Tab-separated table of C-alpha atoms in Angstrom:
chain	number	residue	atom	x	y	z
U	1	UNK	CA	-134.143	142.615	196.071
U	2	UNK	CA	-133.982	146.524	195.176
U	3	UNK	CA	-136.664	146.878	197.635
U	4	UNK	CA	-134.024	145.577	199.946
U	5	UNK	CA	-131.290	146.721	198.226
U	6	UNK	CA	-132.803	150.971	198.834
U	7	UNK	CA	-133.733	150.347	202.269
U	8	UNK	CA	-129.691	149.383	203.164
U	9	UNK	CA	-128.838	152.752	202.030
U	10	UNK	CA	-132.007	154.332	203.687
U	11	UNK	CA	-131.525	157.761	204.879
U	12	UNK	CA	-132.092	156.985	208.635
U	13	UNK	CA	-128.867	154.151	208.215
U	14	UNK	CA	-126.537	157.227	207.108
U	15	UNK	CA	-127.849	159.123	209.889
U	16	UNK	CA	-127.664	156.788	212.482
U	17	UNK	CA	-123.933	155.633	211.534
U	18	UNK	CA	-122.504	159.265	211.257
U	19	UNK	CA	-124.215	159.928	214.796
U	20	UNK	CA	-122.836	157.022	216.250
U	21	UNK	CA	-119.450	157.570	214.415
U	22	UNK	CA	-119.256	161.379	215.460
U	23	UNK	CA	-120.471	161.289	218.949
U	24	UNK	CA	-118.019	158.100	219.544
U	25	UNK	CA	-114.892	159.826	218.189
U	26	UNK	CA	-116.286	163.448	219.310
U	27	UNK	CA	-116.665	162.075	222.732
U	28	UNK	CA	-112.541	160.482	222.435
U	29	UNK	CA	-111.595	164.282	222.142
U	30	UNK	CA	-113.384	165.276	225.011
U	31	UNK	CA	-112.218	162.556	227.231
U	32	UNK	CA	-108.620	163.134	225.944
U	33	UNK	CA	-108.657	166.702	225.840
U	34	UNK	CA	-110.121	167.543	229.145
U	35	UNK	CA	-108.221	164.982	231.654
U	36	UNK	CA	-104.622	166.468	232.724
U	37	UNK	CA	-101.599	163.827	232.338
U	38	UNK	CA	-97.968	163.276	233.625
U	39	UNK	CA	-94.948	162.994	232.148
U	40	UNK	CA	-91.682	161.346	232.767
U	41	UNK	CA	-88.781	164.296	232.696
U	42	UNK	CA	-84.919	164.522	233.865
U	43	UNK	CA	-84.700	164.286	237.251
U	44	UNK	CA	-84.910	167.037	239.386
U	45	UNK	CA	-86.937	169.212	236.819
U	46	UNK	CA	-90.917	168.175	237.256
U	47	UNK	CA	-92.573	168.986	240.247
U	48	UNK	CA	-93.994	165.445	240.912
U	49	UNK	CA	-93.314	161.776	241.727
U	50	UNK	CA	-94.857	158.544	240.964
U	51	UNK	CA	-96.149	156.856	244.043
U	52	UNK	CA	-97.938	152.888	242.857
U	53	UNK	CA	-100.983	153.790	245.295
U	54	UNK	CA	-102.741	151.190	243.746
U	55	UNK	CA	-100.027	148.525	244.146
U	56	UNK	CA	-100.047	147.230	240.157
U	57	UNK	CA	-96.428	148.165	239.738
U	58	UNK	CA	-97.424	150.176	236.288
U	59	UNK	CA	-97.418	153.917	236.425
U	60	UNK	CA	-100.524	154.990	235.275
U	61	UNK	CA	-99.619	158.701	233.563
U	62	UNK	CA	-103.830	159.541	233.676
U	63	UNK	CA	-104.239	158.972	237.483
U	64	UNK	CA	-103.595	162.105	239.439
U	65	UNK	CA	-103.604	160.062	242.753
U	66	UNK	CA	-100.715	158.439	241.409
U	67	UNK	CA	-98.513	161.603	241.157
U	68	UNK	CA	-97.493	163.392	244.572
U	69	UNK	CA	-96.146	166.953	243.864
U	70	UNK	CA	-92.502	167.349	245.020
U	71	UNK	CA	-89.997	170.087	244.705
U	72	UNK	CA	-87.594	168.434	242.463
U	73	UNK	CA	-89.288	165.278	240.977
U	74	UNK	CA	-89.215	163.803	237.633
U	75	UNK	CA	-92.474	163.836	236.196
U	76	UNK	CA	-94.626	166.607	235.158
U	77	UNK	CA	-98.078	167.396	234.512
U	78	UNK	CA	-99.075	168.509	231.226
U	79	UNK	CA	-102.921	169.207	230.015
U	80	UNK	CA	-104.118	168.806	226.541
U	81	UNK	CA	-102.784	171.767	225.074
U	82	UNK	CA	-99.393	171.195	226.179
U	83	UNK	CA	-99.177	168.263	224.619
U	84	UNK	CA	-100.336	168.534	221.181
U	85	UNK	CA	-97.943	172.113	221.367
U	86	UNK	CA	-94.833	169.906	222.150
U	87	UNK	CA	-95.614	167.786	218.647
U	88	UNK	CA	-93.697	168.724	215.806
U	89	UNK	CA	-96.177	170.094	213.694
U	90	UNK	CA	-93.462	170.122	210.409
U	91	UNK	CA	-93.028	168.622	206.806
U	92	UNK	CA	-92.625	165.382	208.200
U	93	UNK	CA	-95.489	165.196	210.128
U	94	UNK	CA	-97.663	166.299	207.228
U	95	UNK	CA	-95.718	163.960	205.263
U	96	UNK	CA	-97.008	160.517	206.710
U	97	UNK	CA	-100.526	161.686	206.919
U	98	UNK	CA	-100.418	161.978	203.231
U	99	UNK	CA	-98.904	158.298	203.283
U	100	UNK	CA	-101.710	157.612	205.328
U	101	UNK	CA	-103.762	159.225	203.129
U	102	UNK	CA	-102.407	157.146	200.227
U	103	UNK	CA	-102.724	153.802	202.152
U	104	UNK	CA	-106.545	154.035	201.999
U	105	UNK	CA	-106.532	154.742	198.010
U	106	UNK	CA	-104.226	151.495	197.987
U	107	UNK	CA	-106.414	149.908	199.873
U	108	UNK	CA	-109.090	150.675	197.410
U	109	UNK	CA	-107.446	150.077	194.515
U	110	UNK	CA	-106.451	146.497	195.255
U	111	UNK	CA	-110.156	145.581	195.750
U	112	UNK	CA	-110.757	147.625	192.376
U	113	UNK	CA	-108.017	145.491	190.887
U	114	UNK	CA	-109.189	141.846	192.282
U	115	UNK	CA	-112.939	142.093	191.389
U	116	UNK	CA	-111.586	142.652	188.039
U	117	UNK	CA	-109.132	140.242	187.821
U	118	UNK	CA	-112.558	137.578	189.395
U	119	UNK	CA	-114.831	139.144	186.738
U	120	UNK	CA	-112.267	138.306	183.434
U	121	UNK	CA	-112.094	142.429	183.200
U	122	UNK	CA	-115.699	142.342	182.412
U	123	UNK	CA	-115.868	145.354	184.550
U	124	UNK	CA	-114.672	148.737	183.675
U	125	UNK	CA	-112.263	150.428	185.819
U	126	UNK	CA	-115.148	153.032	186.517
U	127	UNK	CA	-117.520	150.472	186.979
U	128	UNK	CA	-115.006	148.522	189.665
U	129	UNK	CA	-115.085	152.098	191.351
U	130	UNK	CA	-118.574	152.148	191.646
U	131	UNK	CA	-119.014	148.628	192.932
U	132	UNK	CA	-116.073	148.969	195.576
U	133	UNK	CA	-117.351	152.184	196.787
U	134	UNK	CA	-121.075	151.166	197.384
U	135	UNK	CA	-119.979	148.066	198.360
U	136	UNK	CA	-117.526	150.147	201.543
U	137	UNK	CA	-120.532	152.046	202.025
U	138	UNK	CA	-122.778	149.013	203.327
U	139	UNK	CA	-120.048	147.979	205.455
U	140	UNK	CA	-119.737	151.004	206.676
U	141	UNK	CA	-123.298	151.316	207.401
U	142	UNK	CA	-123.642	147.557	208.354
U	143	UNK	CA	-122.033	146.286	212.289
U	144	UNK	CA	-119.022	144.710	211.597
U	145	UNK	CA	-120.589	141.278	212.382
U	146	UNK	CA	-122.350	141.844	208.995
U	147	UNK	CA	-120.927	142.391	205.830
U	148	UNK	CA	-122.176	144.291	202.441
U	149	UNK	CA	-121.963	140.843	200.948
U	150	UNK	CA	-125.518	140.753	200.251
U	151	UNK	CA	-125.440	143.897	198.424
U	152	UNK	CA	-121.859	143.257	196.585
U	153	UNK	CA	-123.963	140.702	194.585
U	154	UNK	CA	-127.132	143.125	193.744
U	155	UNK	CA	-124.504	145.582	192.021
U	156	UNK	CA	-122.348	143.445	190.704
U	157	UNK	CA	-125.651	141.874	189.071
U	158	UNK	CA	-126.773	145.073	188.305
U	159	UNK	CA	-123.318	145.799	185.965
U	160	UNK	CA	-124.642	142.722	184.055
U	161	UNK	CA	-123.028	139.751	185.761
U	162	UNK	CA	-125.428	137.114	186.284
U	163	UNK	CA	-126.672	136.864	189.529
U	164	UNK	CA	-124.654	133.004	190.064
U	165	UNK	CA	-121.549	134.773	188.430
U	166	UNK	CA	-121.835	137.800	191.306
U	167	UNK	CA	-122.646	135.499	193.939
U	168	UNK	CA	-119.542	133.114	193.678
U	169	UNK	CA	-117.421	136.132	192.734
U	170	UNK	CA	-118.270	137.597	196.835
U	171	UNK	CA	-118.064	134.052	197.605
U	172	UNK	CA	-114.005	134.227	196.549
U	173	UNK	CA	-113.524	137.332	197.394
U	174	UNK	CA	-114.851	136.200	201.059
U	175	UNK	CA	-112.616	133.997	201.005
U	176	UNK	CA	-109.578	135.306	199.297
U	177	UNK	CA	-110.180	138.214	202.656
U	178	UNK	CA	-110.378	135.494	205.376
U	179	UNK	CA	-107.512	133.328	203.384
U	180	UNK	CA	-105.105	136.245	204.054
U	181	UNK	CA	-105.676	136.125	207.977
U	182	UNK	CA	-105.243	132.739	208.139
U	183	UNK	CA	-102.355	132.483	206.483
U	184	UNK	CA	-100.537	135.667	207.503
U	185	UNK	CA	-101.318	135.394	210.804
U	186	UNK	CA	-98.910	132.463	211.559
U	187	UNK	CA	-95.822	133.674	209.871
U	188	UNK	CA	-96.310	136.716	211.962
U	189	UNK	CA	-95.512	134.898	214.933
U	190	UNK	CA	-93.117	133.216	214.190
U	191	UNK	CA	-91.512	136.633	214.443
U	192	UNK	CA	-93.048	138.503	216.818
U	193	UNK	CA	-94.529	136.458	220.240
U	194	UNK	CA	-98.092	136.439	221.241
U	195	UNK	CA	-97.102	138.420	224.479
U	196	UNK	CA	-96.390	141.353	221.890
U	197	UNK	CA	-99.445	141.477	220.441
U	198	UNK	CA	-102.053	141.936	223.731
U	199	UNK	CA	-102.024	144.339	226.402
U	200	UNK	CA	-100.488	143.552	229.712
U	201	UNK	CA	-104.174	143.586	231.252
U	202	UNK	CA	-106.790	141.605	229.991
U	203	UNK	CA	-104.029	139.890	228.157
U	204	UNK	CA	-105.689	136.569	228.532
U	205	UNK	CA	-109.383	136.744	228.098
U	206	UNK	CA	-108.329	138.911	224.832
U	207	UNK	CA	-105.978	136.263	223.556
U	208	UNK	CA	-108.738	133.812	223.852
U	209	UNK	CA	-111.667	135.769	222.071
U	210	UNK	CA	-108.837	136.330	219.201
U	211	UNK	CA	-107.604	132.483	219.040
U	212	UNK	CA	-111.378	131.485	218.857
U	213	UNK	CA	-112.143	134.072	216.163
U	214	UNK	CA	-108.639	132.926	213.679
U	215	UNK	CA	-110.086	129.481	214.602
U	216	UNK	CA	-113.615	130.184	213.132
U	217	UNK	CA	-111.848	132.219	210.119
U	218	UNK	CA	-109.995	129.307	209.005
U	219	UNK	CA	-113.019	126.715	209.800
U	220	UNK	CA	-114.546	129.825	206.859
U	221	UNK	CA	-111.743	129.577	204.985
U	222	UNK	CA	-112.009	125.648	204.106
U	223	UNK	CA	-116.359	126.175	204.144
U	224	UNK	CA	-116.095	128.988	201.206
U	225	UNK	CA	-113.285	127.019	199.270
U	226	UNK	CA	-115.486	123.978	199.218
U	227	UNK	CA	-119.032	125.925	198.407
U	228	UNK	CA	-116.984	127.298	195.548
U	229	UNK	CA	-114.066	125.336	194.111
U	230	UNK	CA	-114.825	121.602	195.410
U	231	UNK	CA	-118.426	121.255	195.981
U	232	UNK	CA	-120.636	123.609	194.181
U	233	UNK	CA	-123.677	122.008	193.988
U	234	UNK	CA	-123.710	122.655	197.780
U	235	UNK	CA	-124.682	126.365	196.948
U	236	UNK	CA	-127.454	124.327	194.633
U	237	UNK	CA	-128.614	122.176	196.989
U	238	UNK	CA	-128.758	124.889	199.548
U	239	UNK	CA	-130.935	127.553	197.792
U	240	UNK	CA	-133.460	125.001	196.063
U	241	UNK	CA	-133.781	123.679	199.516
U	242	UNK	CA	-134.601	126.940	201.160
U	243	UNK	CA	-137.172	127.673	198.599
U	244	UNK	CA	-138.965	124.754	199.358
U	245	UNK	CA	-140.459	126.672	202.184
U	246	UNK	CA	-144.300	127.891	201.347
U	247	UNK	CA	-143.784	131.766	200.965
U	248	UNK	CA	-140.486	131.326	199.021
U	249	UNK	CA	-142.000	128.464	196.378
U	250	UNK	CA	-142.099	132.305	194.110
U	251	UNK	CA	-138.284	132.370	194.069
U	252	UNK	CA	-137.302	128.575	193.194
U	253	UNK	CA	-136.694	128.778	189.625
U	254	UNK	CA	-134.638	132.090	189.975
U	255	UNK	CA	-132.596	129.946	192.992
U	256	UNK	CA	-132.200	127.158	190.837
U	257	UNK	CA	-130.847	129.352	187.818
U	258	UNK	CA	-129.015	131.157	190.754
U	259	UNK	CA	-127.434	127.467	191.809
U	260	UNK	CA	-126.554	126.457	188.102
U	261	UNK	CA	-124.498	129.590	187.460
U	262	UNK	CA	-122.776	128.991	190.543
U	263	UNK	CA	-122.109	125.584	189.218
U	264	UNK	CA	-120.999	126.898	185.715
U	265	UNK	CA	-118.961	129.552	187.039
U	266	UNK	CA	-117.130	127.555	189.598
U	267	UNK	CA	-116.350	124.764	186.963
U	268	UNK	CA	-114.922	128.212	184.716
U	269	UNK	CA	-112.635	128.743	188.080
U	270	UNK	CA	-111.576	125.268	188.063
U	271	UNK	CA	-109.453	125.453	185.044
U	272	UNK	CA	-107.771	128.544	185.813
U	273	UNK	CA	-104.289	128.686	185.568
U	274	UNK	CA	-102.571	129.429	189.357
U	275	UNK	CA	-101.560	132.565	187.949
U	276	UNK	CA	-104.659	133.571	188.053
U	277	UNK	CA	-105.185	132.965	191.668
U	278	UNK	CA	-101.909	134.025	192.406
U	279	UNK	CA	-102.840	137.342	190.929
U	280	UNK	CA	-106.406	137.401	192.780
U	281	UNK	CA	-104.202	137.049	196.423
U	282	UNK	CA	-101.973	139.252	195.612
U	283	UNK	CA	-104.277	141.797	194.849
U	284	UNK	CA	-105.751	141.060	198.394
U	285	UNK	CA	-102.576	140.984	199.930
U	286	UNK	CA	-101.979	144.550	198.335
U	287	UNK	CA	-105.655	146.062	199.770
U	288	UNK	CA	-105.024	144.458	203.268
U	289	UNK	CA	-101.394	146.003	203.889
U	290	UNK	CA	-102.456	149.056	202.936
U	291	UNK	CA	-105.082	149.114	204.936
U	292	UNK	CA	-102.903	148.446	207.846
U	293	UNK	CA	-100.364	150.423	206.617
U	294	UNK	CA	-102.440	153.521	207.368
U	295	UNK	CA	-102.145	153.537	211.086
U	296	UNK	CA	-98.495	152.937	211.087
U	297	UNK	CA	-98.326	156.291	209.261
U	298	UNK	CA	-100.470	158.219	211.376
U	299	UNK	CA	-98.460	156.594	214.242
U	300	UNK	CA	-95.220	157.362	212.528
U	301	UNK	CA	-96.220	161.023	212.012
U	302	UNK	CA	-96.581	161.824	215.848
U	303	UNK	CA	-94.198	159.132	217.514
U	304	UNK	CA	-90.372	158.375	216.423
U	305	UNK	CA	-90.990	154.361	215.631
U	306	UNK	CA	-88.098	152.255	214.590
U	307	UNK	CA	-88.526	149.461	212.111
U	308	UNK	CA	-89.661	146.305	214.749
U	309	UNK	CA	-91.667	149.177	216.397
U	310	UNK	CA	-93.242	149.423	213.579
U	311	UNK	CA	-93.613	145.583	212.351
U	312	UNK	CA	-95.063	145.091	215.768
U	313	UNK	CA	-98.047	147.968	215.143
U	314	UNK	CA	-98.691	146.274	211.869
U	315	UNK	CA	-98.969	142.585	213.349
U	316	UNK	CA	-101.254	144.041	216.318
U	317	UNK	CA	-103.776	145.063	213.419
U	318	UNK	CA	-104.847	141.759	213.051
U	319	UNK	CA	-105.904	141.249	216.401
U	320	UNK	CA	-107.604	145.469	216.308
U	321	UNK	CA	-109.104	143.540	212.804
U	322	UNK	CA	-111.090	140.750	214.807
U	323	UNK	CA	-112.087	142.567	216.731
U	324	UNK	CA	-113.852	144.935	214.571
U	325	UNK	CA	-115.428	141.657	212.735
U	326	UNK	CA	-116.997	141.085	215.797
U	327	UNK	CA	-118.491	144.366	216.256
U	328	UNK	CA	-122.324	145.153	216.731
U	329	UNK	CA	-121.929	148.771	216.016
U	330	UNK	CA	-122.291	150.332	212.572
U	331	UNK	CA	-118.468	150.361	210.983
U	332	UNK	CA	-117.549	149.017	214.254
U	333	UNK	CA	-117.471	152.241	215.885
U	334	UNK	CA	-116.442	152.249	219.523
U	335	UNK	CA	-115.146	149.052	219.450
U	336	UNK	CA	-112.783	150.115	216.765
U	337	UNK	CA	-111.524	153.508	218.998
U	338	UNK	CA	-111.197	150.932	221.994
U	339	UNK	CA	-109.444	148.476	220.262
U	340	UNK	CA	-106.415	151.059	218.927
U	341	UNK	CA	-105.758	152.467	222.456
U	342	UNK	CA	-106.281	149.216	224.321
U	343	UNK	CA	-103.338	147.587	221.726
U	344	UNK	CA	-101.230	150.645	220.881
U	345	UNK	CA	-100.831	152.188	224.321
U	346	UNK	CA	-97.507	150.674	225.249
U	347	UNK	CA	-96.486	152.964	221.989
U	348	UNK	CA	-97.493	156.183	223.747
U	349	UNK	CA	-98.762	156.961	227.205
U	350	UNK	CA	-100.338	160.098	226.444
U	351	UNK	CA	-104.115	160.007	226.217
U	352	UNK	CA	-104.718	162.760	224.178
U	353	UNK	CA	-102.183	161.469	221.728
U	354	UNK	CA	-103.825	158.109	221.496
U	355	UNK	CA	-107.059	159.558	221.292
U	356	UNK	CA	-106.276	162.181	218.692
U	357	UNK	CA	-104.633	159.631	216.472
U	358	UNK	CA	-107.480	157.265	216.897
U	359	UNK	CA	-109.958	159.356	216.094
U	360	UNK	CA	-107.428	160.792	212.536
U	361	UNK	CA	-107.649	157.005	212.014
U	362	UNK	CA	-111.125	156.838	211.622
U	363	UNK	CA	-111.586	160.219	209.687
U	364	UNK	CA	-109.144	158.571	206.958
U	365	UNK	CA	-110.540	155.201	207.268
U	366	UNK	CA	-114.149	155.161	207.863
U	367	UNK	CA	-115.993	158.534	207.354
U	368	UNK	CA	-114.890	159.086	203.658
U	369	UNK	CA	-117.069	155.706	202.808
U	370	UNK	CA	-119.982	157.591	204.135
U	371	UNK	CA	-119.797	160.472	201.971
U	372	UNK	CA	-118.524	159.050	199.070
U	373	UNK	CA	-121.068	156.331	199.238
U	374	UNK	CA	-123.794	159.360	200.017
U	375	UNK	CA	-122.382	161.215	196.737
U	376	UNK	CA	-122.359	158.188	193.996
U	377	UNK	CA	-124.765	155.776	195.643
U	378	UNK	CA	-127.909	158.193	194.032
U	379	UNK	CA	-125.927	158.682	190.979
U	380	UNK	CA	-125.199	155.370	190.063
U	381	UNK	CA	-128.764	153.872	190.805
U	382	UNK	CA	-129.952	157.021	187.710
U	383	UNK	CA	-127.749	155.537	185.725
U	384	UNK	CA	-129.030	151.962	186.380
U	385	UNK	CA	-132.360	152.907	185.962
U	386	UNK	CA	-131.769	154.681	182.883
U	387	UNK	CA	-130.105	151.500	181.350
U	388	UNK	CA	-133.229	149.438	182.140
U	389	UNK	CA	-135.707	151.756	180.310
């Protein structure tokens, strides 16, 4: 397992995420910042009109066959500098990219807070630090079709949880993650229609890859509360079975001592008060919003967004969220970039303001995880080894 545990976190991982990471978002700039755009003004003071030459009745602003220049028209052209000079660039706008800023530490420190609400305090805040941040760091470095569960349980079992303990603690929090989707998901819509929530092309085939992913979240949902909370010994079961096979027969007494703590601990989680869970959720609830809550700044800090404007943004995260569970890139990286301006363009139609918040998105959200990680990831397995001599 450390064997396995080192060679997540090898060196050619880091490098291959941050390459993919910075020539995906580096590559966004250039697009954006090298492709003119037009831009609807009064009447009679641009030098161009829209003409639908290819007959979909939407006025593409990043199609120069689409503009003809007139003398009095009412758009304009505009290239990247122009735009990002007509922003604002005040106390305000500095203002929500702190909040944005902020929304990420939330974000962390509701995770910090619910593995130590499912571990009885047993860890440390410092310790719930450590295990949070190496834990972001294989997800970052994992596609998002993967998850640092696998890992999650090596360092939680390295802070002296037994391995059983650790593995039905991921199992909850798994499930506590995939709990809030499915049960946010429909009380957003009951406010906000579907038709709000897609793009006006592709609307269809996207609606169905995101209705068949909630469907397989929830069919998760009910598999993780039952491995856990109603039929443990399935875990049991489960891992002595797979050890049955010839070149595992080494690990079957670990599995089984694996399986019984599973069994112990879930029969602990049993008699829990709801309190307890309530606590766990909300904690989850907490991480999750912030999470979300980071692009609404960012989008607040360029664009002037009313409240539903702004509901609407946050709702349209859980569909950018599937999406990004379905990724096979590192972090999700390019699907992540394409998601936000395929779902957040009616908000803007300047590219190089999509693209520029996009890529501030990702520089808040995903890169920190790979330095941070970088930084105590080396420290904290010293400090491990240090305990065990």
């Amino acid at each position: 397992m450390s064997d396995s545990f080192e060679k997540t976190f090898s060196k050619w991982r880091i490098y291959l995420a941050l390459l993919i990471g910075i020539s995906i978002s580096g590559g966004i700039l250039i697009y954006s910042f090298t492709r003119s755009e037009f831009h609807r003004v009064e009447k009679g003071k641009g030098d161009y009109t829209w003409k639908d030459t290819n007959g979909n009745k939407k006025i593409d602003y990043s199609t120069p066959e689409e503009f003809i220049a007139v003398p009095r028209g009412d758009f304009q052209k505009k290239s990247a500098y122009d735009v990002l000079s007509d922003i604002s660039w005040d106390s305000s706008t500095f203002f929500w990219l702190f909040l944005a800023l902020l929304g990420m530490v939330g974000r962390d420190l509701g995770y910090m807070l619910r593995i130590r609400i499912l571990t009885k305090n047993q860890l440390t805040w410092t310790q719930s630090f450590h295990v949070i941040m190496i834990w972001e760091f294989a997800s970052a470095l994992a596609p998002g079709v993967m998850s640092g569960a696998t890992v999650a349980m090596f360092i939680l079992n390295r802070e002296k949880i037994a391995l059983g303990r650790a593995t039905a603690i991921v199992i909850l929090t798994a499930f506590l993650d995939n709990l809030f989707y499915v049960v946010i998901i429909p009380l957003l819509f009951l406010f906000i229609p579907a038709g709000k929530l897609f793009p006006s092309t592709g609307n269809e085939s996207m609606m169905a890859v995101f209705w068949a992913g909630f469907s397989v979240f929830a069919l998760l949902c009910v598999v993780l509360f039952s491995s856990i909370v109603l039929y443990p010994k399935l875990v049991f079961h489960l891992l002595t079975f797979i050890t049955r096979i010839p070149f595992l027969k080494r690990f079957r007494e670990g599995a089984a001592k694996t399986g019984n703590d599973v069994i112990a601990t879930a029969a602990e989680m049993k008699k829990e008060p709801f309190s307890f869970w309530l606590k766990a959720f909300g904690a989850t609830v907490f991480s999750w919003s912030s999470r979300f809550l980071v692009i609404n700044f960012i989008m607040q800090a360029f664009l002037n967004l009313g409240f539903l404007q702004q509901a609407q943004i946050f709702t349209k995260q859980f569909v950018l969220w599937m999406f990004l569970r379905i990724s096979p890139t590192p972090g999700g990286s390019g699907v992540a970039e394409w998601a936000f301006g395929e779902l957040l363009s009616e908000f803007s139609t300047s590219i190089v303001l999509l693209g520029t918040m996009a890529v501030l998105w990702r520089l808040i959200s995903y890169f920190p995880y790979l330095i941070i990680g970088s930084i105590i990831l080396p420290r904290w397995l010293s400090r491990q080894k240090k305990s065990r001599d």
